[in-house]
JSON list of C-alpha atoms in Angstrom, two decimals:
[
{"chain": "A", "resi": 79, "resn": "UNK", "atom": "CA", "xyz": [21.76, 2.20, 4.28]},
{"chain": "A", "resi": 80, "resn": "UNK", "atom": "CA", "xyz": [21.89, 0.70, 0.92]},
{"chain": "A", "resi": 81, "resn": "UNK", "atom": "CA", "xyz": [19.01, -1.34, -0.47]},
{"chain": "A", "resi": 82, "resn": "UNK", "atom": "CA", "xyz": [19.71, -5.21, -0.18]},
{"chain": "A", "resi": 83, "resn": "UNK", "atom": "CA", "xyz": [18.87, -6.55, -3.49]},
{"chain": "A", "resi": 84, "resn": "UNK", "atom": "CA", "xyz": [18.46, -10.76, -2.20]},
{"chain": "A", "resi": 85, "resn": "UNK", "atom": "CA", "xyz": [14.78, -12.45, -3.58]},
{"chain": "A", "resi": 86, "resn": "UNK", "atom": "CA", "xyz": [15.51, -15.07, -1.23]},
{"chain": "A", "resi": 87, "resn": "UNK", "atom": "CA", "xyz": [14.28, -13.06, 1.57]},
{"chain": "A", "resi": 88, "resn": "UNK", "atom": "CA", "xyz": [11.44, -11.64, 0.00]},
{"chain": "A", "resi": 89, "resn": "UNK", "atom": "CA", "xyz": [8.82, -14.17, -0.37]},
{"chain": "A", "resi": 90, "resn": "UNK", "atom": "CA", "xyz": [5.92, -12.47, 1.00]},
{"chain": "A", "resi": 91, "resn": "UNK", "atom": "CA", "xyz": [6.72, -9.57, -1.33]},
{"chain": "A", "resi": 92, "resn": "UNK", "atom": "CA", "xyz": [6.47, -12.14, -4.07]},
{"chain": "A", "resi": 93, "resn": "UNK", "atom": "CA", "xyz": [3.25, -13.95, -2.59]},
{"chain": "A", "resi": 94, "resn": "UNK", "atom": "CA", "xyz": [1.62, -10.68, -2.40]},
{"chain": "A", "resi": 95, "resn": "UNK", "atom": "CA", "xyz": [2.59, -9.68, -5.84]},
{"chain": "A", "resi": 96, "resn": "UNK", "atom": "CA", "xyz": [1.63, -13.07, -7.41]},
{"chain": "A", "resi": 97, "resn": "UNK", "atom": "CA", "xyz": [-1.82, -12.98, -5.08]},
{"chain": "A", "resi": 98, "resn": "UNK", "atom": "CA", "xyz": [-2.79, -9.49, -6.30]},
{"chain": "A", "resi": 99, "resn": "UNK", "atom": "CA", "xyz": [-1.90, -10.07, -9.92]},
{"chain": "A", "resi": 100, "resn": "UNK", "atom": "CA", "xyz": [-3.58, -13.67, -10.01]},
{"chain": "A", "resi": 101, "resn": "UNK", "atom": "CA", "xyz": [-6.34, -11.89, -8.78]},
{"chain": "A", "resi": 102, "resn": "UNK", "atom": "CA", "xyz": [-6.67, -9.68, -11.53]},
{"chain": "A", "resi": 103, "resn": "UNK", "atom": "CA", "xyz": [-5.95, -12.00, -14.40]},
{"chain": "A", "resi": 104, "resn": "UNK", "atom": "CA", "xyz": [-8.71, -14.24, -13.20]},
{"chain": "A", "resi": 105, "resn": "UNK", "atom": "CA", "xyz": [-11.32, -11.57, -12.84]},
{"chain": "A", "resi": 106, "resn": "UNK", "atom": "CA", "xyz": [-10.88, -10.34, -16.51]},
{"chain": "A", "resi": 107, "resn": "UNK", "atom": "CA", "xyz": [-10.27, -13.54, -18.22]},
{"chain": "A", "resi": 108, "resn": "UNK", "atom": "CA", "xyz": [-13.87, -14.86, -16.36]},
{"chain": "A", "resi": 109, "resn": "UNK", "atom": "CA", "xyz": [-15.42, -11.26, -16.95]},
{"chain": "A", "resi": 110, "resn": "UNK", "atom": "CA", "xyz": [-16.66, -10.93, -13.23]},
{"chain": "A", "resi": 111, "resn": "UNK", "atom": "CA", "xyz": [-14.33, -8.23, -12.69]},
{"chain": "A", "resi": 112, "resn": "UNK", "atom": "CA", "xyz": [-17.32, -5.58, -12.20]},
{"chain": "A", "resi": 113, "resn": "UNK", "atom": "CA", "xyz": [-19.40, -7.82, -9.82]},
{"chain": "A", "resi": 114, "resn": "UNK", "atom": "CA", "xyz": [-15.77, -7.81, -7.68]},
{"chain": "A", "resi": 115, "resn": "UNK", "atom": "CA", "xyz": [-15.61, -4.55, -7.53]},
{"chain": "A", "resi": 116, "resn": "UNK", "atom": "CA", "xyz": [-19.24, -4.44, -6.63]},
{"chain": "A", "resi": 117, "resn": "UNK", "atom": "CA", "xyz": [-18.53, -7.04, -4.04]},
{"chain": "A", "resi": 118, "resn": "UNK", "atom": "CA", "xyz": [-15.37, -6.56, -2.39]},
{"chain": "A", "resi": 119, "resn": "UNK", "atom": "CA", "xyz": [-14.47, -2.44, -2.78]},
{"chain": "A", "resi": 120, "resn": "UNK", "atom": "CA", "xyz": [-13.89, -0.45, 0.05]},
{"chain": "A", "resi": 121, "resn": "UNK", "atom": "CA", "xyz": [-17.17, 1.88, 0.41]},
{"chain": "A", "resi": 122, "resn": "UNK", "atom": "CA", "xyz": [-16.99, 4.20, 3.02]},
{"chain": "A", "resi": 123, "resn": "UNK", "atom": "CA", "xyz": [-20.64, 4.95, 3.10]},
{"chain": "A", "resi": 124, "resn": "UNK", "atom": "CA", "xyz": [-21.38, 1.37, 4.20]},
{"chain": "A", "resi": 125, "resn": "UNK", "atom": "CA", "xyz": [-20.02, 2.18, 7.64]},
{"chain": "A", "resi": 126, "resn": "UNK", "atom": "CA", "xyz": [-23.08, 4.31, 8.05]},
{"chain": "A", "resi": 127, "resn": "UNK", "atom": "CA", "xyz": [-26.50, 3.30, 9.63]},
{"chain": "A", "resi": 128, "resn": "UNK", "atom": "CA", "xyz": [-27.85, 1.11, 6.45]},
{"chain": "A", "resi": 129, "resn": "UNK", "atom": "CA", "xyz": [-25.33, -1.71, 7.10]},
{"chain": "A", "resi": 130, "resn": "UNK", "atom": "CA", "xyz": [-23.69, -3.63, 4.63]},
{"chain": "A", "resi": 131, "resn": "UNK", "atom": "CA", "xyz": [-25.45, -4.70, 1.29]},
{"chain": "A", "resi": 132, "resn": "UNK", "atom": "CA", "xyz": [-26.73, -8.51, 1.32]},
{"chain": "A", "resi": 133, "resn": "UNK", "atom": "CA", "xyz": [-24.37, -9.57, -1.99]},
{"chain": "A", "resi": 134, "resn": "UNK", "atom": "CA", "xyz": [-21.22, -7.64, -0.85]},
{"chain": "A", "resi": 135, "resn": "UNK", "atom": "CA", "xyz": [-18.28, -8.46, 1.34]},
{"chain": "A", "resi": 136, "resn": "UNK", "atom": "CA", "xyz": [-18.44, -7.50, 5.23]},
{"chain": "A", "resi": 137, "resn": "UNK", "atom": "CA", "xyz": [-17.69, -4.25, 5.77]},
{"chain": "A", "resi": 138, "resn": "UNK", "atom": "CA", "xyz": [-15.00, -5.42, 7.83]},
{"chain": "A", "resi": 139, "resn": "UNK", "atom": "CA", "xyz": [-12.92, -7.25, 5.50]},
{"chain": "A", "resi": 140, "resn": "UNK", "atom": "CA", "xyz": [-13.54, -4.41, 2.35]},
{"chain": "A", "resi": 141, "resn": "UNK", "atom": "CA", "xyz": [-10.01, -2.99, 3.05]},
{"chain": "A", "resi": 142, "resn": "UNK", "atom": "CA", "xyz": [-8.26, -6.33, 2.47]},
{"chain": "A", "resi": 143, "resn": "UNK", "atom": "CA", "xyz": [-10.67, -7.24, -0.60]},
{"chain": "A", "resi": 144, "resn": "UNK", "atom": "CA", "xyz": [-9.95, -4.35, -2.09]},
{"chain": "A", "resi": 145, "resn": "UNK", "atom": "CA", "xyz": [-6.41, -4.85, -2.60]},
{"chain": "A", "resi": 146, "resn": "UNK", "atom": "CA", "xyz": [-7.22, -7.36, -4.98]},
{"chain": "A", "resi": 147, "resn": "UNK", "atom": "CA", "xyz": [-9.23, -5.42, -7.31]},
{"chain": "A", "resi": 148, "resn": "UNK", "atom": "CA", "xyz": [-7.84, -2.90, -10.53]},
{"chain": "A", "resi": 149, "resn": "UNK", "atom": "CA", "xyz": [-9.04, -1.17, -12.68]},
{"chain": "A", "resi": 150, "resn": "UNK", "atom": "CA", "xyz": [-7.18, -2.45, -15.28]},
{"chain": "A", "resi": 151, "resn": "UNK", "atom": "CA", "xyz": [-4.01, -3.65, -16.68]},
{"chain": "A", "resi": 152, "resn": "UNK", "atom": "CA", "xyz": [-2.17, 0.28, -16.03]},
{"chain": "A", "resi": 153, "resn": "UNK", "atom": "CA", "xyz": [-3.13, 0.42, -12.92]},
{"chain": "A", "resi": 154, "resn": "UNK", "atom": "CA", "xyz": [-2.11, -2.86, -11.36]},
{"chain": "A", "resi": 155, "resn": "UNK", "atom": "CA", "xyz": [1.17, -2.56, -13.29]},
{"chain": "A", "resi": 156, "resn": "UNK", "atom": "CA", "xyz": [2.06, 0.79, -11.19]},
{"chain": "A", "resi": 157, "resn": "UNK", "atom": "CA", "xyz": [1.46, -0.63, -8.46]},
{"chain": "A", "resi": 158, "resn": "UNK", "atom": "CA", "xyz": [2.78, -4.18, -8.57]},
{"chain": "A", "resi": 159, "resn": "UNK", "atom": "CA", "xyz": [5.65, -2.69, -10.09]},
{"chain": "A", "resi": 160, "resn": "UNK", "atom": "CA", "xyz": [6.24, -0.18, -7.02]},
{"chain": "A", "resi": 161, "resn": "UNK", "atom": "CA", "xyz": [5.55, -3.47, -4.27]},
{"chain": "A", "resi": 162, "resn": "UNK", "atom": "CA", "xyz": [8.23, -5.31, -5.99]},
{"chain": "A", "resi": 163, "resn": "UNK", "atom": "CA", "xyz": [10.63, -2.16, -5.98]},
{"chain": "A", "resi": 164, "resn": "UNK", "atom": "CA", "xyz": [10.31, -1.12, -2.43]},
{"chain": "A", "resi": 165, "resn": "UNK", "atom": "CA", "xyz": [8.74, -4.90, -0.57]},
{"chain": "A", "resi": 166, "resn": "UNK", "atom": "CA", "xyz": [11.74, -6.78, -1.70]},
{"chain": "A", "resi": 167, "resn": "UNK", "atom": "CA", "xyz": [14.28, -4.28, 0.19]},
{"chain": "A", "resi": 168, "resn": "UNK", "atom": "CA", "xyz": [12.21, -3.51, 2.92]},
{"chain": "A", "resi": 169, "resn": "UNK", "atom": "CA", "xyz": [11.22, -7.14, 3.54]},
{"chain": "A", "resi": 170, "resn": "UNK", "atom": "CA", "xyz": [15.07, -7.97, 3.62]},
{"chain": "A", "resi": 171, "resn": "UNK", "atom": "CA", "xyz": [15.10, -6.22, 6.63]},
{"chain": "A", "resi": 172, "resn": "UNK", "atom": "CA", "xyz": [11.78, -5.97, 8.63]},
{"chain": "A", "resi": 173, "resn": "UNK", "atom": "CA", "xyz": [11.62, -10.00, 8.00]},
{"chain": "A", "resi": 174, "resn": "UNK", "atom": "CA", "xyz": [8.58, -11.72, 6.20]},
{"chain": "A", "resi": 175, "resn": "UNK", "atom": "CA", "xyz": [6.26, -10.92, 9.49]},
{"chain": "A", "resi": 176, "resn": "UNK", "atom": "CA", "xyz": [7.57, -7.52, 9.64]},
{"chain": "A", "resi": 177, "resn": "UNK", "atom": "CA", "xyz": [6.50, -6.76, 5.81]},
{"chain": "A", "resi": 178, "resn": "UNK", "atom": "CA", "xyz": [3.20, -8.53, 6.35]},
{"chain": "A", "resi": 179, "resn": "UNK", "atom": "CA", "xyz": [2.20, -6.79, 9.34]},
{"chain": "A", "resi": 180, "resn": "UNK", "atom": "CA", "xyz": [2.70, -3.44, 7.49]},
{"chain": "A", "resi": 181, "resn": "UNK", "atom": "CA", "xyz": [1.08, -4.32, 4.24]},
{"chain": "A", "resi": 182, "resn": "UNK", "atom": "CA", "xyz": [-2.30, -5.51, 6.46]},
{"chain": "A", "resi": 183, "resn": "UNK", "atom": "CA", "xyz": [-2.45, -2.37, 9.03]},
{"chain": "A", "resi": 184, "resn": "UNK", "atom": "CA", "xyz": [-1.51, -0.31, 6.31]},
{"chain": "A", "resi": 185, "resn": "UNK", "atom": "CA", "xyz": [-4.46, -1.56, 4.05]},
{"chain": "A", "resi": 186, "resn": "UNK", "atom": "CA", "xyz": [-6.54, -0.49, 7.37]},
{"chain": "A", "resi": 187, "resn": "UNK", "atom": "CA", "xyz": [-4.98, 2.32, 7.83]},
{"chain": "A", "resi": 188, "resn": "UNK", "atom": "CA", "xyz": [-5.02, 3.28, 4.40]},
{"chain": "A", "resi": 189, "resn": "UNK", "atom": "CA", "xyz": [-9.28, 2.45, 4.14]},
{"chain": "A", "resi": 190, "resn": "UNK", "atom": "CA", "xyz": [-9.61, 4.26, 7.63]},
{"chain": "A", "resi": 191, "resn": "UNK", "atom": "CA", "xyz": [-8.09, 7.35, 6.22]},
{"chain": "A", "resi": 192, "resn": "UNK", "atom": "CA", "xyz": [-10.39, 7.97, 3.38]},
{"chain": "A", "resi": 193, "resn": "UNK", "atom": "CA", "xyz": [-13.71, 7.05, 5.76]},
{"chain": "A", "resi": 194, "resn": "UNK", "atom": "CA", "xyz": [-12.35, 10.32, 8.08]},
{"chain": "A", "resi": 195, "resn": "UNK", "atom": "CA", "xyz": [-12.15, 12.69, 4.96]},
{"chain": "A", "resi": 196, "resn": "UNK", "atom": "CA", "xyz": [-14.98, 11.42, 3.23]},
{"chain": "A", "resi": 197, "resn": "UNK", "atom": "CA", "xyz": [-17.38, 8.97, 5.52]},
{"chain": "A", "resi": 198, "resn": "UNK", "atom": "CA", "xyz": [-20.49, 9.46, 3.57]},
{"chain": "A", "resi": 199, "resn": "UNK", "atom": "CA", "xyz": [-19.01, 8.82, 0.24]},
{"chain": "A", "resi": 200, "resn": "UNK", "atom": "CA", "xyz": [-20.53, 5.89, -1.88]},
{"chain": "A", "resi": 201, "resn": "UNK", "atom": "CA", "xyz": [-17.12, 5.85, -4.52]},
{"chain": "A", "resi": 202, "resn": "UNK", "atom": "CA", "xyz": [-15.87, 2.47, -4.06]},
{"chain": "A", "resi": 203, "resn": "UNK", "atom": "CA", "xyz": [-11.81, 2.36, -3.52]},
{"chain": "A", "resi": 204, "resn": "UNK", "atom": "CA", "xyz": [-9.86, 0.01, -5.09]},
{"chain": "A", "resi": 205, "resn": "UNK", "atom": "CA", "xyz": [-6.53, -1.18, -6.02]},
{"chain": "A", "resi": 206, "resn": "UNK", "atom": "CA", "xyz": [-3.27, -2.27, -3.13]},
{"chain": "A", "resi": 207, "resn": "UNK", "atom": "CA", "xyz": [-1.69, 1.42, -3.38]},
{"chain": "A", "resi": 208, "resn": "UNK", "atom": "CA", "xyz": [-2.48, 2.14, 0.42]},
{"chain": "A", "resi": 209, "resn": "UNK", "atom": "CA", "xyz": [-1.15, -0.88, 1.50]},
{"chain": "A", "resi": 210, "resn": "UNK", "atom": "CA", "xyz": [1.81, -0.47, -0.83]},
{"chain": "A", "resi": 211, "resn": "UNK", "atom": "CA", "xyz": [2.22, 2.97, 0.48]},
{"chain": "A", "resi": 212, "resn": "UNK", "atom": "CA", "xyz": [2.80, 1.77, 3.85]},
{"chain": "A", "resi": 213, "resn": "UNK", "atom": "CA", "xyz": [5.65, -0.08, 2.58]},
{"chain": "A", "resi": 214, "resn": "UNK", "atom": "CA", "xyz": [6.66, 2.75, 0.56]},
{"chain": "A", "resi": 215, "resn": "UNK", "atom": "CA", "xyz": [6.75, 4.90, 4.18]},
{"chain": "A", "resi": 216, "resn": "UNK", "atom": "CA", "xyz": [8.89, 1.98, 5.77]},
{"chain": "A", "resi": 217, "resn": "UNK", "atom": "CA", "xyz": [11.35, 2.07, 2.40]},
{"chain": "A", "resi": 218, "resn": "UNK", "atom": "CA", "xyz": [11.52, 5.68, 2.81]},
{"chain": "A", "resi": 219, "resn": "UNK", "atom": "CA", "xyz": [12.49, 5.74, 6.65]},
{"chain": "A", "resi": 220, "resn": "UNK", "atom": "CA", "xyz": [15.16, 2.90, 6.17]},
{"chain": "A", "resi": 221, "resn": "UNK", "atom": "CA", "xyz": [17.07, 3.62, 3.04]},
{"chain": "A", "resi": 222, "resn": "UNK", "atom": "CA", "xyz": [16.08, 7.34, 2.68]},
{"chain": "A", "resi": 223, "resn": "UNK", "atom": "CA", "xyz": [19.37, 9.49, 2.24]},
{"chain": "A", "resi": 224, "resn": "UNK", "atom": "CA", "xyz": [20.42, 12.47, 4.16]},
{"chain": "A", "resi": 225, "resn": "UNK", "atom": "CA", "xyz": [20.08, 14.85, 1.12]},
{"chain": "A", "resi": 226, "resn": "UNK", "atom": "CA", "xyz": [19.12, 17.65, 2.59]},
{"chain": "A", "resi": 227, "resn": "UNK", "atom": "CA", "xyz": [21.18, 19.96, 4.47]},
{"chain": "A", "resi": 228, "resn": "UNK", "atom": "CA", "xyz": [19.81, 20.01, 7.41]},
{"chain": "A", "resi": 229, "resn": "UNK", "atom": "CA", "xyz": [22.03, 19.53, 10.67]},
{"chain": "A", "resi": 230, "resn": "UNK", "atom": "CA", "xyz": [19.90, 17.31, 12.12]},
{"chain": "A", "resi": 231, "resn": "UNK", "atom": "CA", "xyz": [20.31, 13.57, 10.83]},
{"chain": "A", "resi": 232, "resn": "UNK", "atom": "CA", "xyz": [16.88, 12.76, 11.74]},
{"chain": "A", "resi": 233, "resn": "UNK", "atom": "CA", "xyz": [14.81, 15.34, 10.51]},
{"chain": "A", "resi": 234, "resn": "UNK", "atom": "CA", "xyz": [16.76, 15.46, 7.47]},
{"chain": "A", "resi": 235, "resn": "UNK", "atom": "CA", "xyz": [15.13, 11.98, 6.80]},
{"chain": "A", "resi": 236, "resn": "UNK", "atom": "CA", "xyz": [11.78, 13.26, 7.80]},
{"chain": "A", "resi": 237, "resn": "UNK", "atom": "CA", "xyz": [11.63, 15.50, 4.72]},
{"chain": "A", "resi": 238, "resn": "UNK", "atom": "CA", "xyz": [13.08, 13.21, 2.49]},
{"chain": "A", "resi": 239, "resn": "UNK", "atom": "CA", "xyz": [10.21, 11.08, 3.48]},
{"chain": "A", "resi": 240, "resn": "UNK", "atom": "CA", "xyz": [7.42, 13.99, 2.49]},
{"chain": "A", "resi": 241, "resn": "UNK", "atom": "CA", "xyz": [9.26, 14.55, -0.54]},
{"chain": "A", "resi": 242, "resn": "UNK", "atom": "CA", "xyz": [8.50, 10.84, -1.77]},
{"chain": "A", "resi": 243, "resn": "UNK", "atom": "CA", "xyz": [5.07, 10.88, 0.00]},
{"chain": "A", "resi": 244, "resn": "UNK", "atom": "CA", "xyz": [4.17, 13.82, -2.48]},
{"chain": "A", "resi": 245, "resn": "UNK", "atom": "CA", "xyz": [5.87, 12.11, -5.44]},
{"chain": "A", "resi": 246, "resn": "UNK", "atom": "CA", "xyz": [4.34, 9.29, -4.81]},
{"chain": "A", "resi": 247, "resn": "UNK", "atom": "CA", "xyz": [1.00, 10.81, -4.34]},
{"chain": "A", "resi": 248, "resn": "UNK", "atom": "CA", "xyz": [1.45, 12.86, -7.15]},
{"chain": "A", "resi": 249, "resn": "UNK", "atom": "CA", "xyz": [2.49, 9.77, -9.56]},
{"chain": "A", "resi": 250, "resn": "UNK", "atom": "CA", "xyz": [-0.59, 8.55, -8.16]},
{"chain": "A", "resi": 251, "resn": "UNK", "atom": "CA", "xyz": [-2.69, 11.13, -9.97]},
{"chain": "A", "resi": 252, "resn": "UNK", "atom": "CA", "xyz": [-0.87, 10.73, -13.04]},
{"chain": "A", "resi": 253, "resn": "UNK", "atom": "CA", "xyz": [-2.47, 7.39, -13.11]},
{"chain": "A", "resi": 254, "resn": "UNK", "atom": "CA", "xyz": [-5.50, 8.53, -12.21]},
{"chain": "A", "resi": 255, "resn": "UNK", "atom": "CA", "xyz": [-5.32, 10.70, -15.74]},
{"chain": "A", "resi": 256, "resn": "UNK", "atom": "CA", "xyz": [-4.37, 7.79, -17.64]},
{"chain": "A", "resi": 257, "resn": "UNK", "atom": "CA", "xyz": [-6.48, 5.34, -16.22]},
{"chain": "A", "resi": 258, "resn": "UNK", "atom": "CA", "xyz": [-10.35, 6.15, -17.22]},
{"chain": "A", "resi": 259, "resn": "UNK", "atom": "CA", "xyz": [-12.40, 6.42, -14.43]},
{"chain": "A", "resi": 260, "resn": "UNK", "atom": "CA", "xyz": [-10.07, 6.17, -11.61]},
{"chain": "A", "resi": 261, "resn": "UNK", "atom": "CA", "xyz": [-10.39, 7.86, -8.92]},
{"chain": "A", "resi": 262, "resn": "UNK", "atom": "CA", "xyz": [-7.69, 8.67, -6.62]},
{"chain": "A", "resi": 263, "resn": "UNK", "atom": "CA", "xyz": [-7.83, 8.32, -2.83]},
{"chain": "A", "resi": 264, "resn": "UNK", "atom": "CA", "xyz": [-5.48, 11.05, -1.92]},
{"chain": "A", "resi": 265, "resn": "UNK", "atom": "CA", "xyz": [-6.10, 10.36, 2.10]},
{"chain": "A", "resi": 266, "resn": "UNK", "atom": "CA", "xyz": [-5.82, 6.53, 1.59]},
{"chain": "A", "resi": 267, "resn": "UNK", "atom": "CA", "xyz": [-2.30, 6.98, 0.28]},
{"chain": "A", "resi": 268, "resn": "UNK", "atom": "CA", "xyz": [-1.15, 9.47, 2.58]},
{"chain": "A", "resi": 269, "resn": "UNK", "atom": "CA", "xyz": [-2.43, 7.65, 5.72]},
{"chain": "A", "resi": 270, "resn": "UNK", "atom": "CA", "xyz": [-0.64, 4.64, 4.34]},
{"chain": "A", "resi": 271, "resn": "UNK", "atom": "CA", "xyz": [2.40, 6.11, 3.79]},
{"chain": "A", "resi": 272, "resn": "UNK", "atom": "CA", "xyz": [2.16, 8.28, 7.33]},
{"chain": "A", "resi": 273, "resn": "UNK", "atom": "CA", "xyz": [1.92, 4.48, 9.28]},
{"chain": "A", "resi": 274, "resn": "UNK", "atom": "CA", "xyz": [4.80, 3.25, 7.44]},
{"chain": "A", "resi": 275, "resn": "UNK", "atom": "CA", "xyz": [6.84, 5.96, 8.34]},
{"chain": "A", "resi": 276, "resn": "UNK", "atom": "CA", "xyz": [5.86, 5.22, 12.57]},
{"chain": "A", "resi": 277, "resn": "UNK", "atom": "CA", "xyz": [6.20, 2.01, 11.90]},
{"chain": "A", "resi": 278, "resn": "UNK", "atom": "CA", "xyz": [9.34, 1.19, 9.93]},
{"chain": "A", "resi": 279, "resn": "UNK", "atom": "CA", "xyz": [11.82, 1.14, 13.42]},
{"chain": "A", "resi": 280, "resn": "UNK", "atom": "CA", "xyz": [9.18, -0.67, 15.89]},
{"chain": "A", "resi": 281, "resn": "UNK", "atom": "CA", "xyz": [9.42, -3.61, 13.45]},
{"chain": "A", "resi": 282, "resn": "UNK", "atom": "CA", "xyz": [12.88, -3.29, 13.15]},
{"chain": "A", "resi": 283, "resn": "UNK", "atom": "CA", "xyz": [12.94, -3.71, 17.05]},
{"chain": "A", "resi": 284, "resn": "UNK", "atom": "CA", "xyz": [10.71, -6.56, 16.52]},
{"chain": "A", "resi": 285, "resn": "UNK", "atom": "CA", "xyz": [12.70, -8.75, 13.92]},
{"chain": "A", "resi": 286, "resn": "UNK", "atom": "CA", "xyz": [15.95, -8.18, 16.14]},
{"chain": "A", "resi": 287, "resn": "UNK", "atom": "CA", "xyz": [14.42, -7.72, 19.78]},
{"chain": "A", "resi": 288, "resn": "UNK", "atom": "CA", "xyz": [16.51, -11.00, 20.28]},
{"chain": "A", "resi": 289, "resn": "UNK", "atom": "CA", "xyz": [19.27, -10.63, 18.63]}
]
C-alpha cells in the first residue's frame, strides 16, 4: 500500500503536533520548563506505596502529561518530525478517531511498559516517543513492504515491522547521545510500537465496519 500523502485528512496529526510543540515553546520561553517536568513526568516509582507527591500531577494522568514535556529543542524535533512523517499517512487511513485512539493507549501502553521493567525507578520519562511509536507500529503494519523473501505474505511484514522497531529504537539512542541527560526508555518504545502493530487492522475494521 502506498502512503497517501493528503493534510486534509490529518488534522489530529497536526493538533497533536501543534499541542506538543506549543507546549514546549511556552515552557522555555516562561522558564518553568523544570517545574513541568517535576510536575507532569511519568515516574514509575510513584505507583508504589508513598502515593503521589502533593505538587505533581495524578499518577494517573503522568503518561498523557508527559507527552508534552522535552528535553529540549533536539529532542522534540525527532520526534515531532517522526509524528508528522508516519501520523499524516496513517491517520489517512485509520480516520482522526482511529489515530487518536492509538496515540492515547499507546502513551499508556508505552508508560505501562517501562513501570514492568523498572517499577521502582524514580527517573522521570518524558517526551511523546511512546505514543509516537504506537503510530510508528500502525505505519509499519499498513504500508510496510514485503521485502523479505519469505513465502509467507504475512510474516514477511512481521519482520519488516522488527526491523523498524529496532531502527527506531536504535535512532532513539542516538538521541539519547546527543541530547545531554536523556535517558532513553527502551521498554516504553518497544511496548508502544508492539500495540501499534495489534492494533493497526482492529481500527481499520473500525473506521470501515460500515462501509
Amino acid at each position: 500500500m502506498r502512503p497517501p500523502d493528503s493534510w486534509a485528512g490529518a488534522r489530529v496529526t497536526l493538533a497533536l503536533t501543534l499541542v506538543t510543540a506549543a507546549a514546549w515553546i511556552f515552557g522555555v520561553l516562561l522558564g518553568f520548563q523544570d517545574w513541568a517536568i517535576g510536575w507532569g513526568a511519568f515516574v514509575p516509582g510513584r505507583f508504589g506505596f508513598d502515593g503521589a507527591a502533593a505538587s505533581a500531577a495524578p499518577v494517573w494522568l503522568t503518561p498523557l502529561t508527559a507527552t508534552l514535556l522535552h528535553a529540549n529543542f533536539v529532542h522534540i524535533a525527532f520526534n515531532l518530525l517522526m509524528l508528522v512523517f508516519c501520523g499524516r499517512s496513517t491517520e489517512n487511513v485509520l480516520g482522526p478517531v482511529g489515530l487518536t485512539i492509538l496515540y492515547l493507549i499507546g502513551a499508556y501502553v508505552a508508560a505501562a511498559a517501562q513501570f514492568l521493567v523498572d517499577p521502582l525507578s524514580m527517573m522521570p520519562m518524558i517526551g511523546a516517543s511512546g505514543a509516537i511509536s504506537a503510530v510508528l507500529g500502525a505505519y509499519a503494519m499498513l504500508f510496510g513492504r514485503n521485502k523479505v523473501r519469505i513465502a509467507n505474505a504475512r510474516v514477511a511484514v512481521w519482520l519488516n515491522a522488527l526491523w523498524l522497531m529496532a531502527a527506531w529504537v536504535g535512532l532513539q539512542l542516538i538521541v539519547g547521545l546527543v541530547v545531554p541527560g536523556l535517558g532513553i526508555a527502551i521498554a516504553a518504545h518497544i511496548g508502544g510500537f508492539l500495540l501499534g502493530v495489534a492494533l493497526a487492522n482492529p481500527l481499520l475494521l473500525l473506521r470501515y465496519r460500515k462501509a
